[in-house]
Amino acid sequence: MKHWERILRTLLVAAVAWPAIAVAAVPAAQIEADFKALDGYVVMQQDHEILIDLDHKSGLRVGDLVTVLGKSREVVHPATQKVLGKLEQVKGVLKVTQMRAGYSFTRLLTPKAKIRRGDRIRRYGAMRAVFWDYTGHGRELYQQLKRGLPDLKWRDYQTDQRNRPKQVAADSLQPDQLGFVLKADGLQVLDTEANLVRRYAATTAARPPTALPRAQASSKPAPAAAKPGLVNYGSADALGDLGGAIKMADMAPHGAGPLWAVTDGKQIRVYRSGTRLDLVYEGRRYPDQILSVKWYAPEPDVLYIVANAWSEVENRPAARILSWQSDRLQTVKDHIPLILGAFDLDGDGRPETLLGQEFDPELFYGRRIKQLTIQGGKLETGRPGIELPQRFAVVGSRFADLDRDGSPEAIFVRQGILRIYSGKKVLYKSAKQMGGTLSVLTYKKNAGFVDFMLASAFFEVSPVTADIDGDGLLEILAIASDQPALKAPGISNRIKGSRLVVLKQQDGSFVKGTLGEPLDSAVQGLSISGRRVLYVASEPGSLFGGDGMSRLKALDLVR
């Protein structure tokens, strides 16, 4: 098989089958293995986290729920006095947030529970399980799981169907409930806060694939034949205009529709993207240069925007944190002398961790990085809860568990190179062709001198991760661009064209392909929602004036 044919098949082999799923068939044996009981003990409490003695070697994964068990009650036969079993009492529920060799960090989901050193724990032990079947064909799967996972307290199938919500929300589950939600595209398992714990894609039914009805067919022209390393889904649909040249954009899922925070370098706007694109907030113009925006969600339904800015007067970073309140932004903290980034470390899709990186006049992105939390409107600092590689930058980066070992890898773009690290170990390093951004800062390296030197810092768009080909493993989707060979401080960064690059881990290495058609603009925001890739295509104004223009576009991952 030719090299490009192997890449093409590996990257998106399942794409043509997605529309053909008729009945959701999910791997019950894999589910039983992922949720089997693991026993251990509470080790100690560290600040706001509880340490347990299980780790990835035990089979534990970040995002798993662990119950803290109280005294058990024996079930004794009244005639023979034989012990028939034990009734387990659940004192509290913990969620695994980080893992180390020999122990793991957890967060308490039941705040009133009194947890003590030495308490017995069990993964998913004695938790109530609800099974909501939105396909009408899930009774057999329910019976399989009920037999295979007897440690869970399963409710009656029919009762669950009568009581299932029309749409699963954060308050749909009780504090000690685990939610199994079956839909046509597969099974999702949700924790007590309705955050995703596991997802199992449906396999194709025995029925052969059928074409989409003409009434539902896309109006896009038929995609061209695939080139080596290219899977072509045709042209993207434009969802709406975002005004002038957007320098950075970031999306956050929201109940009423995804929210997009965007900046043109002077102000922050928020749009809601549903069936159409609506402007819901337009902020004042700031005196500082805004370089990037990122959503930060330390708790469910709690949203902040962290905006990196630059103070020309002080010649240093002047980041700010703003709280999203329904339809407006309120400043929580400004003039923060750090470079900020928000990250999803536990893989639930919510960027719950805030990191701040020191400013280094020589390198811009300094070596010291702190973890930040907001307590009563104040910033508290501590050590990062994850091992960070050298040359890491909190902008243009993401964490994701690519190999499903329970520990997320660091993926980041810096100086045109995409790197993937597991702890301090480098897994992949690209050629110098990745990234490409309109958000560029030119600053004085030695501002106090008469003969000062200029330097440039690039604020790249973070890669995203998703199971694009349906094999249960995450792929990386990142931006590559064609940029001028000559770059100099003070000269506007021009992007000749961009591409969406897919990286897939295979046989211990990474293979690369391109998703969709080449783009004739810069990409200043990138996200995946369901089976759609969403991106912000931004065209800067001309050198002789003009504001440029930007559009939010969507590329369907169904051919």
PDB file of C-alpha atoms in Angstrom, residues 380-519:
ATOM      1  CA  GLU A 380      -4.377  32.841  44.459  1.00  0.00           C
ATOM      2  CA  THR A 381      -1.205  31.242  43.074  1.00  0.00           C
ATOM      3  CA  GLY A 382       0.233  27.764  43.431  1.00  0.00           C
ATOM      4  CA  ARG A 383       2.326  25.185  41.642  1.00  0.00           C
ATOM      5  CA  PRO A 384       0.911  23.669  38.444  1.00  0.00           C
ATOM      6  CA  GLY A 385      -0.869  20.374  38.996  1.00  0.00           C
ATOM      7  CA  ILE A 386       0.737  18.863  35.910  1.00  0.00           C
ATOM      8  CA  GLU A 387       4.301  18.350  34.702  1.00  0.00           C
ATOM      9  CA  LEU A 388       5.165  20.911  32.024  1.00  0.00           C
ATOM     10  CA  PRO A 389       7.797  20.483  29.318  1.00  0.00           C
ATOM     11  CA  GLN A 390      10.534  22.920  28.447  1.00  0.00           C
ATOM     12  CA  ARG A 391       9.712  25.693  25.960  1.00  0.00           C
ATOM     13  CA  PHE A 392       6.026  25.369  26.871  1.00  0.00           C
ATOM     14  CA  ALA A 393       3.882  28.430  26.177  1.00  0.00           C
ATOM     15  CA  VAL A 394       0.447  28.946  27.739  1.00  0.00           C
ATOM     16  CA  VAL A 395      -0.772  30.469  24.456  1.00  0.00           C
ATOM     17  CA  GLY A 396      -1.260  28.193  21.425  1.00  0.00           C
ATOM     18  CA  SER A 397      -1.365  25.065  23.573  1.00  0.00           C
ATOM     19  CA  ARG A 398      -3.689  22.298  24.743  1.00  0.00           C
ATOM     20  CA  PHE A 399      -3.639  19.180  26.927  1.00  0.00           C
ATOM     21  CA  ALA A 400      -5.256  15.910  25.844  1.00  0.00           C
ATOM     22  CA  ASP A 401      -4.957  12.228  26.728  1.00  0.00           C
ATOM     23  CA  LEU A 402      -3.979  10.938  23.290  1.00  0.00           C
ATOM     24  CA  ASP A 403      -2.990   7.396  24.314  1.00  0.00           C
ATOM     25  CA  ARG A 404      -5.708   6.892  26.985  1.00  0.00           C
ATOM     26  CA  ASP A 405      -3.213   6.189  29.781  1.00  0.00           C
ATOM     27  CA  GLY A 406      -4.869   8.659  32.156  1.00  0.00           C
ATOM     28  CA  SER A 407      -2.201  11.355  31.814  1.00  0.00           C
ATOM     29  CA  PRO A 408      -2.727  14.174  29.302  1.00  0.00           C
ATOM     30  CA  GLU A 409      -0.060  15.064  26.767  1.00  0.00           C
ATOM     31  CA  ALA A 410       0.997  18.682  26.151  1.00  0.00           C
ATOM     32  CA  ILE A 411       0.422  19.930  22.588  1.00  0.00           C
ATOM     33  CA  PHE A 412       1.655  23.397  21.683  1.00  0.00           C
ATOM     34  CA  VAL A 413       2.768  25.580  18.797  1.00  0.00           C
ATOM     35  CA  ARG A 414       5.708  27.908  19.291  1.00  0.00           C
ATOM     36  CA  GLN A 415       7.865  29.663  16.688  1.00  0.00           C
ATOM     37  CA  GLY A 416       6.171  27.784  13.864  1.00  0.00           C
ATOM     38  CA  ILE A 417       6.776  24.299  15.317  1.00  0.00           C
ATOM     39  CA  LEU A 418       4.144  22.005  16.817  1.00  0.00           C
ATOM     40  CA  ARG A 419       5.431  19.843  19.652  1.00  0.00           C
ATOM     41  CA  ILE A 420       3.821  16.993  21.575  1.00  0.00           C
ATOM     42  CA  TYR A 421       5.194  16.042  24.978  1.00  0.00           C
ATOM     43  CA  SER A 422       4.424  13.366  27.540  1.00  0.00           C
ATOM     44  CA  GLY A 423       5.765  14.990  30.682  1.00  0.00           C
ATOM     45  CA  LYS A 424       9.325  15.957  29.767  1.00  0.00           C
ATOM     46  CA  LYS A 425       9.565  13.438  26.917  1.00  0.00           C
ATOM     47  CA  VAL A 426       9.110  14.727  23.370  1.00  0.00           C
ATOM     48  CA  LEU A 427       6.789  12.554  21.267  1.00  0.00           C
ATOM     49  CA  TYR A 428       6.620  14.656  18.107  1.00  0.00           C
ATOM     50  CA  LYS A 429       8.176  17.754  16.589  1.00  0.00           C
ATOM     51  CA  SER A 430       6.895  19.162  13.295  1.00  0.00           C
ATOM     52  CA  ALA A 431       8.676  21.014  10.553  1.00  0.00           C
ATOM     53  CA  LYS A 432       8.589  24.806  10.861  1.00  0.00           C
ATOM     54  CA  GLN A 433       5.288  25.289   9.060  1.00  0.00           C
ATOM     55  CA  MET A 434       2.681  25.160  11.819  1.00  0.00           C
ATOM     56  CA  GLY A 435       0.689  28.017  13.279  1.00  0.00           C
ATOM     57  CA  GLY A 436       0.533  31.375  11.598  1.00  0.00           C
ATOM     58  CA  THR A 437      -1.355  34.181  13.249  1.00  0.00           C
ATOM     59  CA  LEU A 438      -2.398  37.802  12.795  1.00  0.00           C
ATOM     60  CA  SER A 439      -1.939  38.405  16.523  1.00  0.00           C
ATOM     61  CA  VAL A 440       1.666  39.571  16.721  1.00  0.00           C
ATOM     62  CA  LEU A 441       3.245  41.838  19.317  1.00  0.00           C
ATOM     63  CA  THR A 442       6.310  43.974  18.597  1.00  0.00           C
ATOM     64  CA  TYR A 443       7.940  45.143  21.824  1.00  0.00           C
ATOM     65  CA  LYS A 444      11.173  46.625  23.152  1.00  0.00           C
ATOM     66  CA  LYS A 445      13.488  44.000  24.630  1.00  0.00           C
ATOM     67  CA  ASN A 446      15.549  46.601  26.526  1.00  0.00           C
ATOM     68  CA  ALA A 447      13.167  49.534  26.866  1.00  0.00           C
ATOM     69  CA  GLY A 448      15.396  51.404  29.311  1.00  0.00           C
ATOM     70  CA  PHE A 449      18.193  51.902  26.775  1.00  0.00           C
ATOM     71  CA  VAL A 450      18.484  54.576  24.112  1.00  0.00           C
ATOM     72  CA  ASP A 451      19.498  51.995  21.510  1.00  0.00           C
ATOM     73  CA  PHE A 452      16.681  49.577  22.280  1.00  0.00           C
ATOM     74  CA  MET A 453      16.081  46.385  20.320  1.00  0.00           C
ATOM     75  CA  LEU A 454      12.735  45.245  18.915  1.00  0.00           C
ATOM     76  CA  ALA A 455      11.415  41.687  19.184  1.00  0.00           C
ATOM     77  CA  SER A 456       8.213  39.942  18.128  1.00  0.00           C
ATOM     78  CA  ALA A 457       5.965  37.558  20.062  1.00  0.00           C
ATOM     79  CA  PHE A 458       3.339  35.419  18.302  1.00  0.00           C
ATOM     80  CA  PHE A 459       0.002  34.500  19.872  1.00  0.00           C
ATOM     81  CA  GLU A 460      -0.965  31.259  18.131  1.00  0.00           C
ATOM     82  CA  VAL A 461      -4.373  29.599  18.015  1.00  0.00           C
ATOM     83  CA  SER A 462      -4.512  26.458  20.159  1.00  0.00           C
ATOM     84  CA  PRO A 463      -4.870  23.078  18.423  1.00  0.00           C
ATOM     85  CA  VAL A 464      -8.037  21.098  19.173  1.00  0.00           C
ATOM     86  CA  THR A 465      -8.535  17.369  19.707  1.00  0.00           C
ATOM     87  CA  ALA A 466     -11.407  15.064  18.786  1.00  0.00           C
ATOM     88  CA  ASP A 467     -12.045  11.478  17.729  1.00  0.00           C
ATOM     89  CA  ILE A 468     -12.418  12.393  14.070  1.00  0.00           C
ATOM     90  CA  ASP A 469     -12.269   8.887  12.588  1.00  0.00           C
ATOM     91  CA  GLY A 470     -14.352   7.126  15.272  1.00  0.00           C
ATOM     92  CA  ASP A 471     -11.699   4.663  16.484  1.00  0.00           C
ATOM     93  CA  GLY A 472     -11.891   5.745  20.140  1.00  0.00           C
ATOM     94  CA  LEU A 473      -8.616   7.710  20.092  1.00  0.00           C
ATOM     95  CA  LEU A 474      -8.160  11.449  19.801  1.00  0.00           C
ATOM     96  CA  GLU A 475      -6.683  13.119  16.742  1.00  0.00           C
ATOM     97  CA  ILE A 476      -5.095  16.583  16.736  1.00  0.00           C
ATOM     98  CA  LEU A 477      -6.454  19.299  14.469  1.00  0.00           C
ATOM     99  CA  ALA A 478      -4.121  22.261  14.086  1.00  0.00           C
ATOM    100  CA  ILE A 479      -3.416  25.177  11.764  1.00  0.00           C
ATOM    101  CA  ALA A 480      -0.593  25.391   9.259  1.00  0.00           C
ATOM    102  CA  SER A 481      -0.008  28.422   7.051  1.00  0.00           C
ATOM    103  CA  ASP A 482       2.041  29.897   4.242  1.00  0.00           C
ATOM    104  CA  GLN A 483       3.870  32.935   5.595  1.00  0.00           C
ATOM    105  CA  PRO A 484       6.339  35.393   4.123  1.00  0.00           C
ATOM    106  CA  ALA A 485       9.928  34.174   4.150  1.00  0.00           C
ATOM    107  CA  LEU A 486      11.047  37.564   5.499  1.00  0.00           C
ATOM    108  CA  LYS A 487       9.750  38.624   8.888  1.00  0.00           C
ATOM    109  CA  ALA A 488      10.898  41.618  10.814  1.00  0.00           C
ATOM    110  CA  PRO A 489       9.669  43.361  13.964  1.00  0.00           C
ATOM    111  CA  GLY A 490       7.228  46.120  13.215  1.00  0.00           C
ATOM    112  CA  ILE A 491       6.163  44.659   9.858  1.00  0.00           C
ATOM    113  CA  SER A 492       2.570  43.410   9.687  1.00  0.00           C
ATOM    114  CA  ASN A 493       2.311  39.634   9.703  1.00  0.00           C
ATOM    115  CA  ARG A 494       0.700  38.535   6.439  1.00  0.00           C
ATOM    116  CA  ILE A 495      -0.759  35.073   5.913  1.00  0.00           C
ATOM    117  CA  LYS A 496      -0.833  33.927   2.295  1.00  0.00           C
ATOM    118  CA  GLY A 497      -2.950  30.827   2.975  1.00  0.00           C
ATOM    119  CA  SER A 498      -3.820  28.280   5.662  1.00  0.00           C
ATOM    120  CA  ARG A 499      -4.593  24.581   6.026  1.00  0.00           C
ATOM    121  CA  LEU A 500      -6.252  22.420   8.668  1.00  0.00           C
ATOM    122  CA  VAL A 501      -3.778  19.665   9.533  1.00  0.00           C
ATOM    123  CA  VAL A 502      -4.753  16.385  11.216  1.00  0.00           C
ATOM    124  CA  LEU A 503      -2.194  14.432  13.270  1.00  0.00           C
ATOM    125  CA  LYS A 504      -2.971  10.851  14.224  1.00  0.00           C
ATOM    126  CA  GLN A 505      -0.974   8.564  16.496  1.00  0.00           C
ATOM    127  CA  GLN A 506      -0.213   5.237  14.851  1.00  0.00           C
ATOM    128  CA  ASP A 507       2.300   2.513  15.752  1.00  0.00           C
ATOM    129  CA  GLY A 508       4.215   4.775  18.119  1.00  0.00           C
ATOM    130  CA  SER A 509       4.512   7.716  15.729  1.00  0.00           C
ATOM    131  CA  PHE A 510       2.318  10.443  14.239  1.00  0.00           C
ATOM    132  CA  VAL A 511       1.058  10.565  10.671  1.00  0.00           C
ATOM    133  CA  LYS A 512      -0.168  13.783   9.129  1.00  0.00           C
ATOM    134  CA  GLY A 513      -2.877  14.680   6.646  1.00  0.00           C
ATOM    135  CA  THR A 514      -4.916  17.708   5.642  1.00  0.00           C
ATOM    136  CA  LEU A 515      -8.624  18.163   6.325  1.00  0.00           C
ATOM    137  CA  GLY A 516     -10.759  20.030   3.801  1.00  0.00           C
ATOM    138  CA  GLU A 517      -9.678  22.475   1.136  1.00  0.00           C
ATOM    139  CA  PRO A 518      -6.784  24.976   1.420  1.00  0.00           C
ATOM    140  CA  LEU A 519      -7.894  28.336   2.824  1.00  0.00           C
TER     141      LEU A 519
END
